[in-house]
PDB file of C-alpha atoms in Angstrom:
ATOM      1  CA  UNK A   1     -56.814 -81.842 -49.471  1.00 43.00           C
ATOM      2  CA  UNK A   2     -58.987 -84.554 -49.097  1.00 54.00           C
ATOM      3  CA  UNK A   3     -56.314 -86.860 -51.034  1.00 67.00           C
ATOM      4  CA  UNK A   4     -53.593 -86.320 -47.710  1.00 90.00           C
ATOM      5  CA  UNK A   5     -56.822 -87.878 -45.653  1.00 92.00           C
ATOM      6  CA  UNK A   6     -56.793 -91.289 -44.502  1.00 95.00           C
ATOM      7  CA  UNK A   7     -60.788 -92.733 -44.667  1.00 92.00           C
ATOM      8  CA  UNK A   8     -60.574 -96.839 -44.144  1.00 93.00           C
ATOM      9  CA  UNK A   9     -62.437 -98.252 -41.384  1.00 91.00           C
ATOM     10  CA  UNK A  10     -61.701-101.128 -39.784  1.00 94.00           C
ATOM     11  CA  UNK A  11     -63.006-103.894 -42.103  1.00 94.00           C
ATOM     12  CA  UNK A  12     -61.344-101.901 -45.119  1.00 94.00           C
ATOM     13  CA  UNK A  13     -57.908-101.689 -43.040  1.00 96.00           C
ATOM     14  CA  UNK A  14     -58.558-105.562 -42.745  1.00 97.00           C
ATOM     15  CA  UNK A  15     -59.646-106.107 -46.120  1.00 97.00           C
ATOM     16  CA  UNK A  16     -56.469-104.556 -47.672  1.00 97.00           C
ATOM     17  CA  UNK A  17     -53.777-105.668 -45.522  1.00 98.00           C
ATOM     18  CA  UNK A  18     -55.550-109.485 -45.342  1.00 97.00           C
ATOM     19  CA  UNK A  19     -55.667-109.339 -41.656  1.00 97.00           C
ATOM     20  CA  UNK A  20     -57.715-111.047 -38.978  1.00 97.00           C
ATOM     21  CA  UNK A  21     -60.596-108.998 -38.775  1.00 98.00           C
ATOM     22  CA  UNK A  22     -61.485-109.427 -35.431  1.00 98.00           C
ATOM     23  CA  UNK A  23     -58.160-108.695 -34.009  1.00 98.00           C
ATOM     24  CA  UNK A  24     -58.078-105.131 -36.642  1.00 98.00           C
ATOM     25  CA  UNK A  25     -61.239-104.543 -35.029  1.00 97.00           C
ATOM     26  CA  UNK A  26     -60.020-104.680 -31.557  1.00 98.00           C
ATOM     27  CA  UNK A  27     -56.684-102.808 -32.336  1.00 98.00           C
ATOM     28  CA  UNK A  28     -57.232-100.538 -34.628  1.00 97.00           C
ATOM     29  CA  UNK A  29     -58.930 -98.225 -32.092  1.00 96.00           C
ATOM     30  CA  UNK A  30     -55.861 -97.712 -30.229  1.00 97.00           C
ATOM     31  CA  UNK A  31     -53.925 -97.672 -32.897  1.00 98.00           C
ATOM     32  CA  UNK A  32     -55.605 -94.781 -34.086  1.00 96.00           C
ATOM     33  CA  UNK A  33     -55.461 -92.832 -31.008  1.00 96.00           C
ATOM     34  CA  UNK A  34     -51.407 -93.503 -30.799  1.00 97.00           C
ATOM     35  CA  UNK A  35     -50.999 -92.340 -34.250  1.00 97.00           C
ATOM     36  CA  UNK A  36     -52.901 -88.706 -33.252  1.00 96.00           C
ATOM     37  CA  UNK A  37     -51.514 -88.548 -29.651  1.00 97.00           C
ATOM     38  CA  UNK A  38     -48.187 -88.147 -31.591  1.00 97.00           C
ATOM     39  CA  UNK A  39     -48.834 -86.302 -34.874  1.00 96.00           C
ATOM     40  CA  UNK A  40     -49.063 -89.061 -37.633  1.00 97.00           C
ATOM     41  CA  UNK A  41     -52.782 -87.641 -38.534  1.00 95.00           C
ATOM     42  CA  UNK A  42     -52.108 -87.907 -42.719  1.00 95.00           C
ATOM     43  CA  UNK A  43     -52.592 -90.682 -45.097  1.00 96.00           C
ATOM     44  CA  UNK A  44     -49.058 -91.488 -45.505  1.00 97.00           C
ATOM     45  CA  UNK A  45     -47.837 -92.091 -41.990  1.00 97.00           C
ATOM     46  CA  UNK A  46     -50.853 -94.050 -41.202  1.00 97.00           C
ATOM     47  CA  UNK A  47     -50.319 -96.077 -43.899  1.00 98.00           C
ATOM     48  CA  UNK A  48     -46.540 -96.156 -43.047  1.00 98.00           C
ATOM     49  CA  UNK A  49     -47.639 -97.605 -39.416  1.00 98.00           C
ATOM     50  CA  UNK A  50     -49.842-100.150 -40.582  1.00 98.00           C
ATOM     51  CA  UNK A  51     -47.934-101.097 -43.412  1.00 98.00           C
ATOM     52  CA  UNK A  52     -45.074-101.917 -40.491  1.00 98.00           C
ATOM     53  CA  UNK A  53     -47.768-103.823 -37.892  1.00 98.00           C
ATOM     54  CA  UNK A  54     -49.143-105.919 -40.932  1.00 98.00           C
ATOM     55  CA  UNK A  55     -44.904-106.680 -41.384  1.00 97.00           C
ATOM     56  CA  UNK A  56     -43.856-107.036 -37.760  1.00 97.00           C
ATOM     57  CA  UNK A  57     -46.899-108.944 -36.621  1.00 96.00           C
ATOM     58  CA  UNK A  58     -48.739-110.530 -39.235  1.00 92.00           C
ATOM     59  CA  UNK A  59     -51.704-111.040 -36.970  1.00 95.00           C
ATOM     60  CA  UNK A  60     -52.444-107.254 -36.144  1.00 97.00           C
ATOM     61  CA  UNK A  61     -51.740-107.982 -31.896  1.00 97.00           C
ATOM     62  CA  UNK A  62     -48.927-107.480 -30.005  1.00 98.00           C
ATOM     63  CA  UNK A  63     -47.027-110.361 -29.119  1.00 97.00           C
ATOM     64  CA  UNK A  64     -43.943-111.768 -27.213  1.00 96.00           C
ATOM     65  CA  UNK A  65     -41.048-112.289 -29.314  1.00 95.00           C
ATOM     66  CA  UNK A  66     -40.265-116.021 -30.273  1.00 93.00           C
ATOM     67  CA  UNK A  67     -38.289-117.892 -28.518  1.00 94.00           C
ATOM     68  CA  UNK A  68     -37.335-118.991 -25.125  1.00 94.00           C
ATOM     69  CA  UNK A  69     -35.177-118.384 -21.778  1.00 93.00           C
ATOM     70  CA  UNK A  70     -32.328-120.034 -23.501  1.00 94.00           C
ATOM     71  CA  UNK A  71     -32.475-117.987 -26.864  1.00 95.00           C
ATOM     72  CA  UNK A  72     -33.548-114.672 -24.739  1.00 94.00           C
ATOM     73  CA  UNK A  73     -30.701-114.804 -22.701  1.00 93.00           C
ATOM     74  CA  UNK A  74     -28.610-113.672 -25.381  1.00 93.00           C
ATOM     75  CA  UNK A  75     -29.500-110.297 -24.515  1.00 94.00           C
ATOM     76  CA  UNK A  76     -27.900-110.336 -21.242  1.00 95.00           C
ATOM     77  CA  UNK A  77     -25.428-108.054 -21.153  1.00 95.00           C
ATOM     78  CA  UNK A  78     -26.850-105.693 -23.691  1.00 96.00           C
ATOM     79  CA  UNK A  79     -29.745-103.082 -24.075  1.00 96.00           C
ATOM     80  CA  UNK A  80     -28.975-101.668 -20.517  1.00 97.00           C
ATOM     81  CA  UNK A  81     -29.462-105.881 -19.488  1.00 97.00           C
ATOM     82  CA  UNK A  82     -27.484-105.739 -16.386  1.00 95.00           C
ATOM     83  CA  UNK A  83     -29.163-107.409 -13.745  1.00 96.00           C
ATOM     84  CA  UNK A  84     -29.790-111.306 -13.287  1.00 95.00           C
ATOM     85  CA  UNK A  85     -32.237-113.026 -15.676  1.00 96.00           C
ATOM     86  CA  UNK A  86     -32.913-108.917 -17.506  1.00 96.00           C
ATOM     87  CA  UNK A  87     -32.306-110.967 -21.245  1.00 96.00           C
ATOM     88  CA  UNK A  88     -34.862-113.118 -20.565  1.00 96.00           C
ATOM     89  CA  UNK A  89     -37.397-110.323 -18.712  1.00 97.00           C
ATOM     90  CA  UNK A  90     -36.894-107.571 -21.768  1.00 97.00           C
ATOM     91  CA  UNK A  91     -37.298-109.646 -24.603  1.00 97.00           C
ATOM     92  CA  UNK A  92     -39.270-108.157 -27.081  1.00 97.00           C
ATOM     93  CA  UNK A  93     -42.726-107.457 -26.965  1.00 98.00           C
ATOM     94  CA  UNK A  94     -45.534-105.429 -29.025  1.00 98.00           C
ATOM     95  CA  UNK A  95     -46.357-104.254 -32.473  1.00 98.00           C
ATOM     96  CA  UNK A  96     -42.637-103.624 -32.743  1.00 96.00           C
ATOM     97  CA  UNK A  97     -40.530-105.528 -30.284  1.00 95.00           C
ATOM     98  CA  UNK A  98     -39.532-103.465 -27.386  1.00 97.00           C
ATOM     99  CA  UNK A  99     -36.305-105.372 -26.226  1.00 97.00           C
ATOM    100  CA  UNK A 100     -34.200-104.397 -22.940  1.00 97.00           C
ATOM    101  CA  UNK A 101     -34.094-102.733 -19.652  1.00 98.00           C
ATOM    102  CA  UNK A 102     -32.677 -99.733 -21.359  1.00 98.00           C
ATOM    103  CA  UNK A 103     -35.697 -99.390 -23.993  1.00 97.00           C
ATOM    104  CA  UNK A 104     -38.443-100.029 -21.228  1.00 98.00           C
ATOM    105  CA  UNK A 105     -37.062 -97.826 -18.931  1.00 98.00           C
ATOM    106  CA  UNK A 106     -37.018 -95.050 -22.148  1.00 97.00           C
ATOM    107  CA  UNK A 107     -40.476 -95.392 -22.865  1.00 98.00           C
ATOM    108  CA  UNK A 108     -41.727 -95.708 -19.219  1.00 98.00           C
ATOM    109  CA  UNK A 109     -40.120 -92.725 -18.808  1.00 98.00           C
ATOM    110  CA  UNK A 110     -41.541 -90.963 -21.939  1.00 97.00           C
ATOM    111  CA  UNK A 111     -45.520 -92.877 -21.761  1.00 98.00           C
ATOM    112  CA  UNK A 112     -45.515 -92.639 -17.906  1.00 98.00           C
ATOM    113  CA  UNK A 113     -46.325 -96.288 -17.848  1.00 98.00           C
ATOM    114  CA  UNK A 114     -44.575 -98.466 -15.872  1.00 98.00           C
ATOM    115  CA  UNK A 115     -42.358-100.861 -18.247  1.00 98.00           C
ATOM    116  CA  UNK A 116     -39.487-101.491 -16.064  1.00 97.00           C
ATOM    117  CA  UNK A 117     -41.292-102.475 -13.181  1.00 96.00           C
ATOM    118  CA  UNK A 118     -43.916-104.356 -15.241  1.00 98.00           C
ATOM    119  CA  UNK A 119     -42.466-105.376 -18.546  1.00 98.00           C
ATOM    120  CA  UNK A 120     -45.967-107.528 -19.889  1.00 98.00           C
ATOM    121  CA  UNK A 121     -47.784-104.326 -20.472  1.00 98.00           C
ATOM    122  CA  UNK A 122     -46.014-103.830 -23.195  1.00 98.00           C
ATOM    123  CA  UNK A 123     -48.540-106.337 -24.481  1.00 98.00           C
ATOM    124  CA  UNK A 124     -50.949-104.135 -23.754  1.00 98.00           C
ATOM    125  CA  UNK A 125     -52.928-103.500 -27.290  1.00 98.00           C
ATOM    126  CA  UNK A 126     -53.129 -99.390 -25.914  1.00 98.00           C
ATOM    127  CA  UNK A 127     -49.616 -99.355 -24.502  1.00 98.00           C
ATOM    128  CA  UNK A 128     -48.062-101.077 -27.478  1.00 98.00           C
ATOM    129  CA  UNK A 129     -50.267 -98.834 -29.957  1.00 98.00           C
ATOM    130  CA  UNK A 130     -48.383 -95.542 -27.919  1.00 98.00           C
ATOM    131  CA  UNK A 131     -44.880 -97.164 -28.133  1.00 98.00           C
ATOM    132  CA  UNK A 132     -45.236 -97.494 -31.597  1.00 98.00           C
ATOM    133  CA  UNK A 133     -46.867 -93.740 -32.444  1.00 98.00           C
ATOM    134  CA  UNK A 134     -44.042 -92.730 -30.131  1.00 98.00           C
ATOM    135  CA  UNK A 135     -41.082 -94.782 -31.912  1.00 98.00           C
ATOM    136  CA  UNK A 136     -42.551 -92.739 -35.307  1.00 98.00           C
ATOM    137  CA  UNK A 137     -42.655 -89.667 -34.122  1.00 98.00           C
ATOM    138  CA  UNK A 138     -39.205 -89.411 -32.576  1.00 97.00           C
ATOM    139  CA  UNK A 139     -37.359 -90.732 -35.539  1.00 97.00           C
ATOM    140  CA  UNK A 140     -39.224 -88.648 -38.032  1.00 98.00           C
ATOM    141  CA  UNK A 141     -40.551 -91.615 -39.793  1.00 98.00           C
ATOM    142  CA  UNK A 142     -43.684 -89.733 -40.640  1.00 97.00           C
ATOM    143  CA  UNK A 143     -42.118 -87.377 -42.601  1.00 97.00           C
ATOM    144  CA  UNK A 144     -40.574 -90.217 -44.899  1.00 97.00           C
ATOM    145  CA  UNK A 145     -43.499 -91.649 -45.129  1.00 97.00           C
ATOM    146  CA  UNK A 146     -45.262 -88.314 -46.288  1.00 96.00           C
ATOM    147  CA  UNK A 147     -42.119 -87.905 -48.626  1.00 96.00           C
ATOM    148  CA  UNK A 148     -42.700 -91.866 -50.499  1.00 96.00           C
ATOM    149  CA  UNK A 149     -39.130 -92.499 -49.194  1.00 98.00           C
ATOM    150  CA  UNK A 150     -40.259 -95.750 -48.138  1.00 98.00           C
ATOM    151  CA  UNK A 151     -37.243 -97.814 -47.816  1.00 98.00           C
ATOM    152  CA  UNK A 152     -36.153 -95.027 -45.708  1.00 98.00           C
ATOM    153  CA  UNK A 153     -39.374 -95.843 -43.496  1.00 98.00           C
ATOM    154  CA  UNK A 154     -38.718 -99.530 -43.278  1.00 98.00           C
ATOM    155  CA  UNK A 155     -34.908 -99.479 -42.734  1.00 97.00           C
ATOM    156  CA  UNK A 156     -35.725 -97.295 -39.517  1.00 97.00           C
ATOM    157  CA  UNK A 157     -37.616 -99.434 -37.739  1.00 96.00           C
ATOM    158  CA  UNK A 158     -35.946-102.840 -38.967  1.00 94.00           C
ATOM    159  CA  UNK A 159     -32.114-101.077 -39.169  1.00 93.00           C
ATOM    160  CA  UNK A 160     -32.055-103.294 -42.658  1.00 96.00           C
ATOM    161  CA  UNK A 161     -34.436-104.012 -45.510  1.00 97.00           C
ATOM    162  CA  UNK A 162     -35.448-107.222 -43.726  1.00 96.00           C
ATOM    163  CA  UNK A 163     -39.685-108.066 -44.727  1.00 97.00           C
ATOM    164  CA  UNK A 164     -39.407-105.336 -47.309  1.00 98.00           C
ATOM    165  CA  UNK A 165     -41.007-107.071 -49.763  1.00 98.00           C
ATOM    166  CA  UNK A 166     -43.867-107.690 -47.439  1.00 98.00           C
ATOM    167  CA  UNK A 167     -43.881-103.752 -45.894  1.00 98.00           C
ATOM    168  CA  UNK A 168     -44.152-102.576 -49.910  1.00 98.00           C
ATOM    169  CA  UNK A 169     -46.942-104.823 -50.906  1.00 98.00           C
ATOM    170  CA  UNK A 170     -48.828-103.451 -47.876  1.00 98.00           C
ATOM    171  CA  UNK A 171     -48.171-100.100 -48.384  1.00 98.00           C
ATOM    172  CA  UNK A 172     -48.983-100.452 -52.614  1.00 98.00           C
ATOM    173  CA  UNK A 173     -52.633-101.568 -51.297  1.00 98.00           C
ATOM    174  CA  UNK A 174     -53.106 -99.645 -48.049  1.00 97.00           C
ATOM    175  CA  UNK A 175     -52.668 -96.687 -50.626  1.00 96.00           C
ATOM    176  CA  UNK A 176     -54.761 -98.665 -53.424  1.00 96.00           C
ATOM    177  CA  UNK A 177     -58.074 -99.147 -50.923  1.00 95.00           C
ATOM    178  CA  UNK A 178     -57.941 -95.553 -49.497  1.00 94.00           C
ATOM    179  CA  UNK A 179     -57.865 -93.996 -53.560  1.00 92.00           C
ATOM    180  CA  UNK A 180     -60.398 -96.545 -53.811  1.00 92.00           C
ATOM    181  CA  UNK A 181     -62.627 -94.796 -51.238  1.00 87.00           C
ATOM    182  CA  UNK A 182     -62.104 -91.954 -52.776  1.00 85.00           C
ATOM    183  CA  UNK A 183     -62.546 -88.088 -51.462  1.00 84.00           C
ATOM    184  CA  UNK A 184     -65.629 -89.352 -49.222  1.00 89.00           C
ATOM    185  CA  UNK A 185     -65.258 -88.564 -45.508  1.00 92.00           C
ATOM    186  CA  UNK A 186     -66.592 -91.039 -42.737  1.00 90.00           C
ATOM    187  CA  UNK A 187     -66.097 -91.676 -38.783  1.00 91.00           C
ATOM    188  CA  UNK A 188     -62.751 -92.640 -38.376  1.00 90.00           C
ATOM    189  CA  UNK A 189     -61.418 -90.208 -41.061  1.00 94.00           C
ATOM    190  CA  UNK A 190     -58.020 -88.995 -40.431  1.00 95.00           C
ATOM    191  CA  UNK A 191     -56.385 -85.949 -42.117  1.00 94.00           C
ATOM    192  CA  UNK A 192     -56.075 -82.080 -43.066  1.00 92.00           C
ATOM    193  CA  UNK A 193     -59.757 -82.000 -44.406  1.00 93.00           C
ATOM    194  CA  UNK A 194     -61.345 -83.404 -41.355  1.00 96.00           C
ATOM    195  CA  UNK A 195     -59.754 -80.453 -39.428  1.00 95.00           C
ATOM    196  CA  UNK A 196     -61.177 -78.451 -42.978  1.00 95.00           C
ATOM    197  CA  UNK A 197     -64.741 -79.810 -42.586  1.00 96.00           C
ATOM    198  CA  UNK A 198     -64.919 -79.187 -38.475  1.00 97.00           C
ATOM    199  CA  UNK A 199     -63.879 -75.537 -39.281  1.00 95.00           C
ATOM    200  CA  UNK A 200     -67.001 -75.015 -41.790  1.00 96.00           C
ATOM    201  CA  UNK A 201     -69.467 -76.915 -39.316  1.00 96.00           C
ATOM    202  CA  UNK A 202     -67.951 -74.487 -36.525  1.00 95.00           C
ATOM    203  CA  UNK A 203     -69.014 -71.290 -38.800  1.00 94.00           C
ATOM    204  CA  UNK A 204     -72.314 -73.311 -39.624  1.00 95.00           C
ATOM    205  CA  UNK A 205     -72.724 -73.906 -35.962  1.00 94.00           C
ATOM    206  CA  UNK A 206     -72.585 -69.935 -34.914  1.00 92.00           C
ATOM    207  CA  UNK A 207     -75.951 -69.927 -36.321  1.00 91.00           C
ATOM    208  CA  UNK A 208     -76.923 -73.420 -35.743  1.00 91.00           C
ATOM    209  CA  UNK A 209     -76.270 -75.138 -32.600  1.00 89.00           C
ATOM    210  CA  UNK A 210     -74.326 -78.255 -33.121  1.00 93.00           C
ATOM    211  CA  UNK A 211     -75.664 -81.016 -31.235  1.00 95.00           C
ATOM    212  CA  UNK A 212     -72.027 -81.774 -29.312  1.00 94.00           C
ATOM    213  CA  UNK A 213     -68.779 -79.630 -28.819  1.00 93.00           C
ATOM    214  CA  UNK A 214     -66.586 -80.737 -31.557  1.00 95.00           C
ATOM    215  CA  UNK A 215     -62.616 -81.689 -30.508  1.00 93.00           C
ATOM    216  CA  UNK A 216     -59.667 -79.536 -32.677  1.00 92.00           C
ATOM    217  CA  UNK A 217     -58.651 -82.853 -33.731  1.00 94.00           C
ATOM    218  CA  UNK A 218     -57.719 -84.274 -37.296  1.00 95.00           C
ATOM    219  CA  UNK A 219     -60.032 -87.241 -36.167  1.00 95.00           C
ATOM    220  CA  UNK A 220     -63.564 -87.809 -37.306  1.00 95.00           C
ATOM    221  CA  UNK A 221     -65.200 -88.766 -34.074  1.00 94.00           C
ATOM    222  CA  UNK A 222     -68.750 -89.190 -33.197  1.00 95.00           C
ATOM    223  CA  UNK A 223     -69.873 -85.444 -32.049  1.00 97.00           C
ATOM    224  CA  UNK A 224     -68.936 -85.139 -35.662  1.00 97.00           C
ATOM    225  CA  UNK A 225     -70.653 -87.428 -37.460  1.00 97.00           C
ATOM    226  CA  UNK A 226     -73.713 -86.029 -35.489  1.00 97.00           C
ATOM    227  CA  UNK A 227     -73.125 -82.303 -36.620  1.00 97.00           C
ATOM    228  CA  UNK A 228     -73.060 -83.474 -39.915  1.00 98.00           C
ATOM    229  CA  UNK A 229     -76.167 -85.374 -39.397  1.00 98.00           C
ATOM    230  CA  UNK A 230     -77.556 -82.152 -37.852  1.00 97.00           C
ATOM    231  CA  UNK A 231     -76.713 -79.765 -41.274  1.00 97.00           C
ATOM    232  CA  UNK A 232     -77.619 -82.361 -43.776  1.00 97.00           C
ATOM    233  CA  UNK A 233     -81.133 -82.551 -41.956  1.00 97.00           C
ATOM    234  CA  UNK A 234     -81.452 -78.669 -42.087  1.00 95.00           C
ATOM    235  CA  UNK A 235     -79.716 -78.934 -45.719  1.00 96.00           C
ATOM    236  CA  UNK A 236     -82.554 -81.393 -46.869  1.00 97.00           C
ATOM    237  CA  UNK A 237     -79.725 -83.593 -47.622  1.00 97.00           C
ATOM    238  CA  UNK A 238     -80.337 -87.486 -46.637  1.00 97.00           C
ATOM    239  CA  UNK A 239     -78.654 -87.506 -42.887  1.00 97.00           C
ATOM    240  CA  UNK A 240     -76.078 -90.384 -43.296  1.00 96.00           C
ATOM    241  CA  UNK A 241     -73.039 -88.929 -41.736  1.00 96.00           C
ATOM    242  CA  UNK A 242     -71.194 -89.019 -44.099  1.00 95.00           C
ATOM    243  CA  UNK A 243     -69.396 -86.346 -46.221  1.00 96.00           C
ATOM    244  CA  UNK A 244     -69.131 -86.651 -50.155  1.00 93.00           C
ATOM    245  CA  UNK A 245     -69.434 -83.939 -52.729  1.00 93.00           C
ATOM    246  CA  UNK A 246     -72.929 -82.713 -52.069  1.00 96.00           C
ATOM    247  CA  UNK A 247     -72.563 -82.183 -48.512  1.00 97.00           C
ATOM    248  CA  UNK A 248     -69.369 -80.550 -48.586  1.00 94.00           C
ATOM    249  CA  UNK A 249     -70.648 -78.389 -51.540  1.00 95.00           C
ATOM    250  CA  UNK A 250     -73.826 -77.571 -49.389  1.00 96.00           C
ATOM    251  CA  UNK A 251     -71.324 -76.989 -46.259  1.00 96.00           C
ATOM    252  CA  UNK A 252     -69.393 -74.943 -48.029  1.00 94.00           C
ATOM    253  CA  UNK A 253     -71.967 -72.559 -49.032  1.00 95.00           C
ATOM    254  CA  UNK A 254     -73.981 -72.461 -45.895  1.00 93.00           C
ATOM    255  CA  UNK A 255     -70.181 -71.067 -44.492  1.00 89.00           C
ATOM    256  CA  UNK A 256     -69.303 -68.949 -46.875  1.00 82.00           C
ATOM    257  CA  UNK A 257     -65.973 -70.303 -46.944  1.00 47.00           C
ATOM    258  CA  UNK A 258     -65.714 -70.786 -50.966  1.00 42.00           C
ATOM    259  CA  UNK A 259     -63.033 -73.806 -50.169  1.00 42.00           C
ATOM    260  CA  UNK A 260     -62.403 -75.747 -53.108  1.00 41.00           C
ATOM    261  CA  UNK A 261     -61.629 -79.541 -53.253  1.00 40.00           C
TER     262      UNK A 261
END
């Protein structure tokens, strides 16, 4: 179970991809909360999404596509580009470049932000994390991901193999640091056991008050990482927050669950 769990944090998602750590540190957040508004919670598709933001935009931000009102101005005409000077307003923007009137009115419409009428926040590091998460989840690129059809994962967001040699080496050591980690859960987790361990604090919990209501999430959040805290001090187990063989062993027992892993 624990091996469908994502468990980097942001200095190890910097680490392996060789990204700016400041900017991963500032992203990644919102990344993270894009990827579990819209249901890529397990190791593959996370690694599938950063895999493509370490290949679209080397610098882990969003950012304007390159060029200028004379090379943008191609687009007039197309992507729903009807009105005056629309190539040049919809260019491309983000973690993946949103391009055309068409496209921002689509994900205004399916975000509830306001992308025709304000184009830039598409720049936004939140807005661009949910128009990616979004973009995933309604072409099923998650389940390629979670399937190792990888090309399959690359040629749907770039339409070609363009970068692919790039997206691969990403993915080979996204998937190389989180084995690396190995079956240890933190803050920041992501995955089917975090949804396993916040079921046997819940049973531990009827007995034991946890110190905060903890979300049905596949996210390893803070009230977490204080009712873990909370049974490894009643378990007489040093109160790091952190979940590795003892603990879950110890957790286990306390619940009565008799889960394996």
């Amino acid at each position: 179970m624990a091996g469908d769990t994502f468990n980097l944090d942001a200095a190890g998602i910097a680490h392996a991809m060789g990204a700016p750590a400041a900017n991963v540190e500032r992203y990644w957040p919102a990344i993270q909360a894009a990827c579990l508004e819209h249901g890529l919670t397990d190791r593959a598709s996370i690694i599938a999404v950063l895999a493509t933001v370490g290949t679209e935009v080397g610098s882990f931000e969003p950012i304007n596509e390159f060029g200028d009102a004379a090379y943008f101005a191609k687009y007039q005409g197309k992507l729903g580009n009807i009105q005056p000077g629309d190539g040049v307003r919809y260019h491309g923007r983000g973690f993946i470049q949103l391009t055309g009137r068409s496209n921002y009115h689509t994900y205004q419409q399916k975000l509830g932000v306001p992308l025709e009428d304000q184009p830039e926040l598409a720049l936004d590091g939140a807005v661009a994390a949910r128009i990616l998460g979004c973009y995933f989840q309604d072409h099923g690129i998650g389940d390629c991901a979670r399937q190792g059809d990888w090309e399959t994962v690359r040629r749907k967001v770039n339409g070609g193999l363009n970068g692919w040699d790039r997206f691969s080496d990403l993915v080979s050591r996204l998937e190389q640091a989180t084995t690396a980690t190995g079956d240890a859960l933190v803050e920041g987790s992501m995955g089917p056991a975090v949804v396993e361990l916040k079921r046997l604090l819940k049973v531990w919990g009827e007995e034991h008050p946890l110190p905060k209501p903890i979300k049905n999430t596949p996210l390893f959040g803070p009230a977490t990482t204080d009712a873990v805290k909370a049974f490894q001090q009643a378990s007489g187990i040093q109160a790091t927050g952190k979940v590795g063989k003892k603990t879950w062993q110890a957790l286990e027992a306390a619940a009565g669950a008799g889960v394996k892993h």
